Amino acid sequence: MQKIIEKIKTLKKQKNAIILAHCYQPVEVDFVADYVGDSLSLSQVASKTNADIIVFAGVYFMAQTAKLLSPNKKVLLPQIDAGCRMADMLSFRQLKEFKAQNSDIPLVCYVNSTAEVKSECDICCTSSNALEIVKSLNTDRVAFVPDTYLGKWVEKQLGNVEVITYPGFCPTHLQIRPVDIENARKKYPNALVLVHPECHMSVSDIADYVGSTTGIMNFVRKSDENSFIIATEQGVVDRLKRDYPEKEIIPIKENIVCPNMKMTSLIDILNVLENENNEIDVDKEIAKKAVKCLDAMLGVSK
Ligand code: 13P
Ligand code: SF4
């Protein structure tokens, strides 16, 4: 493994490339990554980098978002088949139908969506800024795609905005059920339960904290408590265990894994850096409109 890591580092320098990695990636990807973070922080970095090549260790919509924000850079996805099962639930045709049914209100899309979907939406959001984005619209009704649970969580938090949601969801986070939280609380009565807002509402409702990947990691970092039950993808658990060996990090249950996020290996990263294949490209007309939706978000979340 050390040889592969060295080769990747050398190629990165030679080619002025950076590697962005989502926190759900296999933990060894961090050995070569320049930035590891959640969807929001990675898109912010992608929009500002001076690198010539961005290798995106993540899933397709993330690399596509990086390409939209940095159109003159070469964006490479180590595993071209790594998609997002939630994004795949909303086709362009389905989006158009949903939009037609809600044509009188702003349309917000979660970043976990295709460039085509983004091109027809007013503003984008991620799990860490969804509240801020919907609030910024100053309206009492919005339409929200594709994650129904994130949308309904936002509605509940804000209290004065009706959020009309498309019925998409994350199959990984939906594996977590209220009974898992109840059982974990019985076993670890002193632990705090930290939940990602892609989880079912019945799970978010009984959490001690609900937040994005980075939100959860920051919560553990800042907290004086010692014990945490983590209700999100395994990558967050692995990084928390690595970074806070003195704290007790308890996964809510085994196998809360996003299979697509785990497709990337260090060899795949080395291959795309060497061959510059798996390049992401977006149709120019679609990109022109989709980037407005992303820029609207980045204008609010700087
Ligand atoms: P965040 O990175 O915004 O926490 O989102 C999680 C996710 O599911 C990414 O696909
Ligand atoms: Fe998509 Fe869920 Fe995987 Fe995130 S964890 S990439 S939402 S399938």
Short mmCIF file of N, CA and C in Angstrom, two decimals, residues 119-203:
data_model
loop_
_atom_site.label_atom_id
_atom_site.label_comp_id
_atom_site.label_asym_id
_atom_site.label_seq_id
_atom_site.Cartn_x
_atom_site.Cartn_y
_atom_site.Cartn_z
N SER A 119 -30.41 21.80 -13.24
CA SER A 119 -30.62 22.85 -14.25
C SER A 119 -32.05 23.38 -14.23
N GLU A 120 -32.97 22.64 -13.61
CA GLU A 120 -34.38 23.07 -13.57
C GLU A 120 -34.79 23.56 -12.18
N CYS A 121 -33.83 23.65 -11.26
CA CYS A 121 -34.18 24.05 -9.89
C CYS A 121 -33.67 25.46 -9.58
N ASP A 122 -34.29 26.09 -8.58
CA ASP A 122 -33.92 27.48 -8.27
C ASP A 122 -32.66 27.57 -7.43
N ILE A 123 -32.52 26.64 -6.51
CA ILE A 123 -31.36 26.71 -5.61
C ILE A 123 -31.04 25.30 -5.10
N CYS A 124 -29.76 25.09 -4.86
CA CYS A 124 -29.30 23.79 -4.38
C CYS A 124 -29.09 23.86 -2.86
N CYS A 125 -28.96 22.72 -2.22
CA CYS A 125 -28.56 22.72 -0.80
C CYS A 125 -27.84 21.42 -0.51
N THR A 126 -27.15 21.37 0.61
CA THR A 126 -26.57 20.11 1.09
C THR A 126 -27.19 19.85 2.46
N SER A 127 -26.79 18.76 3.07
CA SER A 127 -27.42 18.48 4.38
C SER A 127 -26.94 19.47 5.43
N SER A 128 -25.79 20.11 5.21
CA SER A 128 -25.32 21.03 6.26
C SER A 128 -25.89 22.43 6.11
N ASN A 129 -26.41 22.78 4.95
CA ASN A 129 -26.97 24.14 4.84
C ASN A 129 -28.45 24.16 4.45
N ALA A 130 -29.13 23.02 4.45
CA ALA A 130 -30.52 22.96 3.98
C ALA A 130 -31.42 23.94 4.74
N LEU A 131 -31.22 24.04 6.06
CA LEU A 131 -32.07 24.96 6.85
C LEU A 131 -31.82 26.40 6.41
N GLU A 132 -30.55 26.75 6.32
CA GLU A 132 -30.14 28.10 5.93
C GLU A 132 -30.67 28.46 4.53
N ILE A 133 -30.60 27.51 3.61
CA ILE A 133 -31.02 27.77 2.23
C ILE A 133 -32.54 27.99 2.17
N VAL A 134 -33.30 27.11 2.79
CA VAL A 134 -34.76 27.25 2.72
C VAL A 134 -35.19 28.54 3.42
N LYS A 135 -34.55 28.83 4.54
CA LYS A 135 -34.85 30.08 5.27
C LYS A 135 -34.57 31.30 4.38
N SER A 136 -33.48 31.24 3.62
CA SER A 136 -33.07 32.40 2.82
C SER A 136 -34.09 32.74 1.74
N LEU A 137 -34.99 31.81 1.44
CA LEU A 137 -35.97 32.05 0.38
C LEU A 137 -37.13 32.93 0.86
N ASN A 138 -37.23 33.11 2.18
CA ASN A 138 -38.28 33.98 2.74
C ASN A 138 -39.67 33.69 2.20
N THR A 139 -40.04 32.44 2.26
CA THR A 139 -41.35 32.05 1.74
C THR A 139 -41.97 31.03 2.70
N ASP A 140 -43.28 30.82 2.60
CA ASP A 140 -43.89 29.85 3.51
C ASP A 140 -44.15 28.49 2.86
N ARG A 141 -43.74 28.36 1.56
CA ARG A 141 -43.91 27.06 0.88
C ARG A 141 -42.75 26.85 -0.10
N VAL A 142 -42.14 25.68 -0.05
CA VAL A 142 -41.13 25.34 -1.06
C VAL A 142 -41.36 23.89 -1.51
N ALA A 143 -40.88 23.62 -2.71
CA ALA A 143 -40.85 22.22 -3.19
C ALA A 143 -39.40 21.75 -3.05
N PHE A 144 -39.22 20.47 -2.70
CA PHE A 144 -37.89 19.97 -2.35
C PHE A 144 -37.67 18.59 -2.97
N VAL A 145 -36.54 18.44 -3.69
CA VAL A 145 -36.21 17.14 -4.30
C VAL A 145 -34.76 16.77 -3.98
N PRO A 146 -34.31 15.51 -4.08
CA PRO A 146 -35.17 14.33 -4.12
C PRO A 146 -35.38 13.70 -2.72
N ASP A 147 -34.76 14.24 -1.67
CA ASP A 147 -34.80 13.53 -0.38
C ASP A 147 -35.98 13.97 0.49
N THR A 148 -36.97 13.12 0.57
CA THR A 148 -38.17 13.47 1.35
C THR A 148 -37.85 13.66 2.84
N TYR A 149 -36.88 12.90 3.36
CA TYR A 149 -36.63 12.98 4.82
C TYR A 149 -35.86 14.24 5.19
N LEU A 150 -34.90 14.62 4.37
CA LEU A 150 -34.21 15.88 4.63
C LEU A 150 -35.21 17.03 4.52
N GLY A 151 -36.06 16.98 3.51
CA GLY A 151 -37.07 18.03 3.32
C GLY A 151 -38.01 18.13 4.51
N LYS A 152 -38.48 16.99 4.99
CA LYS A 152 -39.44 17.00 6.11
C LYS A 152 -38.75 17.41 7.42
N TRP A 153 -37.47 17.08 7.53
CA TRP A 153 -36.71 17.51 8.72
C TRP A 153 -36.58 19.04 8.72
N VAL A 154 -36.31 19.60 7.55
CA VAL A 154 -36.21 21.06 7.43
C VAL A 154 -37.55 21.70 7.81
N GLU A 155 -38.63 21.13 7.30
CA GLU A 155 -39.97 21.67 7.60
C GLU A 155 -40.20 21.70 9.11
N LYS A 156 -39.86 20.60 9.76
CA LYS A 156 -40.07 20.51 11.21
C LYS A 156 -39.20 21.51 11.97
N GLN A 157 -37.96 21.65 11.55
CA GLN A 157 -37.05 22.57 12.25
C GLN A 157 -37.50 24.02 12.10
N LEU A 158 -37.91 24.38 10.88
CA LEU A 158 -38.26 25.78 10.66
C LEU A 158 -39.63 26.12 11.25
N GLY A 159 -40.56 25.19 11.15
CA GLY A 159 -41.86 25.41 11.80
C GLY A 159 -42.82 26.31 11.03
N ASN A 160 -42.30 27.20 10.19
CA ASN A 160 -43.21 28.14 9.50
C ASN A 160 -43.12 28.03 7.97
N VAL A 161 -42.53 26.94 7.49
CA VAL A 161 -42.44 26.74 6.04
C VAL A 161 -42.96 25.34 5.70
N GLU A 162 -43.91 25.30 4.75
CA GLU A 162 -44.36 23.99 4.30
C GLU A 162 -43.39 23.49 3.23
N VAL A 163 -42.88 22.27 3.41
CA VAL A 163 -41.92 21.72 2.44
C VAL A 163 -42.59 20.54 1.72
N ILE A 164 -42.84 20.74 0.45
CA ILE A 164 -43.49 19.69 -0.35
C ILE A 164 -42.39 18.84 -0.97
N THR A 165 -42.36 17.57 -0.62
CA THR A 165 -41.20 16.75 -0.99
C THR A 165 -41.51 15.71 -2.05
N TYR A 166 -40.49 15.42 -2.82
CA TYR A 166 -40.50 14.30 -3.77
C TYR A 166 -40.14 13.04 -2.96
N PRO A 167 -40.74 11.89 -3.29
CA PRO A 167 -40.51 10.72 -2.41
C PRO A 167 -39.20 9.96 -2.63
N GLY A 168 -38.07 10.65 -2.68
CA GLY A 168 -36.79 9.97 -2.78
C GLY A 168 -36.20 9.76 -1.39
N PHE A 169 -35.23 8.86 -1.31
CA PHE A 169 -34.61 8.58 0.01
C PHE A 169 -33.25 7.91 -0.19
N CYS A 170 -32.49 7.85 0.88
CA CYS A 170 -31.20 7.16 0.85
C CYS A 170 -31.38 5.75 1.44
N PRO A 171 -31.22 4.71 0.63
CA PRO A 171 -31.42 3.35 1.15
C PRO A 171 -30.46 3.00 2.29
N THR A 172 -29.28 3.61 2.30
CA THR A 172 -28.32 3.31 3.38
C THR A 172 -28.85 3.86 4.71
N HIS A 173 -29.22 5.13 4.72
CA HIS A 173 -29.69 5.73 5.98
C HIS A 173 -31.05 5.19 6.42
N LEU A 174 -31.84 4.72 5.45
CA LEU A 174 -33.17 4.21 5.84
C LEU A 174 -33.10 2.85 6.53
N GLN A 175 -31.92 2.24 6.53
CA GLN A 175 -31.78 0.98 7.27
C GLN A 175 -31.84 1.22 8.78
N ILE A 176 -31.62 2.45 9.17
CA ILE A 176 -31.61 2.77 10.62
C ILE A 176 -33.05 3.02 11.06
N ARG A 177 -33.50 2.27 12.07
CA ARG A 177 -34.89 2.34 12.52
C ARG A 177 -34.93 2.84 13.97
N PRO A 178 -36.10 3.37 14.41
CA PRO A 178 -36.19 3.84 15.80
C PRO A 178 -35.80 2.77 16.82
N VAL A 179 -36.14 1.51 16.51
CA VAL A 179 -35.84 0.44 17.47
C VAL A 179 -34.31 0.30 17.66
N ASP A 180 -33.55 0.61 16.61
CA ASP A 180 -32.08 0.55 16.75
C ASP A 180 -31.60 1.60 17.75
N ILE A 181 -32.23 2.77 17.69
CA ILE A 181 -31.84 3.85 18.63
C ILE A 181 -32.24 3.44 20.06
N GLU A 182 -33.46 2.90 20.18
CA GLU A 182 -33.92 2.50 21.51
C GLU A 182 -33.00 1.44 22.11
N ASN A 183 -32.63 0.43 21.29
CA ASN A 183 -31.75 -0.63 21.79
C ASN A 183 -30.38 -0.08 22.17
N ALA A 184 -29.86 0.81 21.33
CA ALA A 184 -28.53 1.37 21.61
C ALA A 184 -28.56 2.21 22.88
N ARG A 185 -29.65 2.94 23.08
CA ARG A 185 -29.75 3.77 24.30
C ARG A 185 -29.80 2.91 25.56
N LYS A 186 -30.48 1.74 25.43
CA LYS A 186 -30.55 0.83 26.59
C LYS A 186 -29.15 0.30 26.92
N LYS A 187 -28.41 -0.05 25.88
CA LYS A 187 -27.08 -0.63 26.06
C LYS A 187 -26.04 0.41 26.52
N TYR A 188 -26.19 1.63 26.01
CA TYR A 188 -25.22 2.70 26.32
C TYR A 188 -25.98 3.92 26.84
N PRO A 189 -26.51 3.86 28.06
CA PRO A 189 -27.40 4.93 28.53
C PRO A 189 -26.74 6.30 28.62
N ASN A 190 -25.40 6.36 28.69
CA ASN A 190 -24.75 7.67 28.80
C ASN A 190 -24.34 8.26 27.45
N ALA A 191 -24.56 7.51 26.40
CA ALA A 191 -24.09 7.99 25.09
C ALA A 191 -25.10 8.93 24.44
N LEU A 192 -24.58 9.90 23.69
CA LEU A 192 -25.45 10.80 22.91
C LEU A 192 -25.67 10.19 21.53
N VAL A 193 -26.89 10.35 21.01
CA VAL A 193 -27.21 9.79 19.70
C VAL A 193 -27.14 10.88 18.64
N LEU A 194 -26.23 10.69 17.66
CA LEU A 194 -26.02 11.69 16.60
C LEU A 194 -26.50 11.10 15.27
N VAL A 195 -27.38 11.82 14.60
CA VAL A 195 -28.11 11.27 13.45
C VAL A 195 -27.95 12.17 12.22
N HIS A 196 -27.82 11.55 11.04
CA HIS A 196 -27.79 12.32 9.79
C HIS A 196 -29.24 12.58 9.33
N PRO A 197 -29.52 13.79 8.79
CA PRO A 197 -30.91 14.09 8.42
C PRO A 197 -31.45 13.32 7.22
N GLU A 198 -30.63 12.47 6.58
CA GLU A 198 -31.18 11.58 5.55
C GLU A 198 -31.93 10.41 6.20
N CYS A 199 -31.80 10.26 7.52
CA CYS A 199 -32.52 9.18 8.21
C CYS A 199 -34.02 9.47 8.23
N HIS A 200 -34.80 8.41 8.46
CA HIS A 200 -36.25 8.56 8.59
C HIS A 200 -36.56 9.55 9.71
N MET A 201 -37.65 10.31 9.54
CA MET A 201 -38.06 11.30 10.56
C MET A 201 -38.22 10.70 11.94
N SER A 202 -38.72 9.46 11.99
CA SER A 202 -38.94 8.82 13.30
C SER A 202 -37.61 8.57 14.01
N VAL A 203 -36.52 8.55 13.25
CA VAL A 203 -35.19 8.40 13.85
C VAL A 203 -34.66 9.77 14.26
#
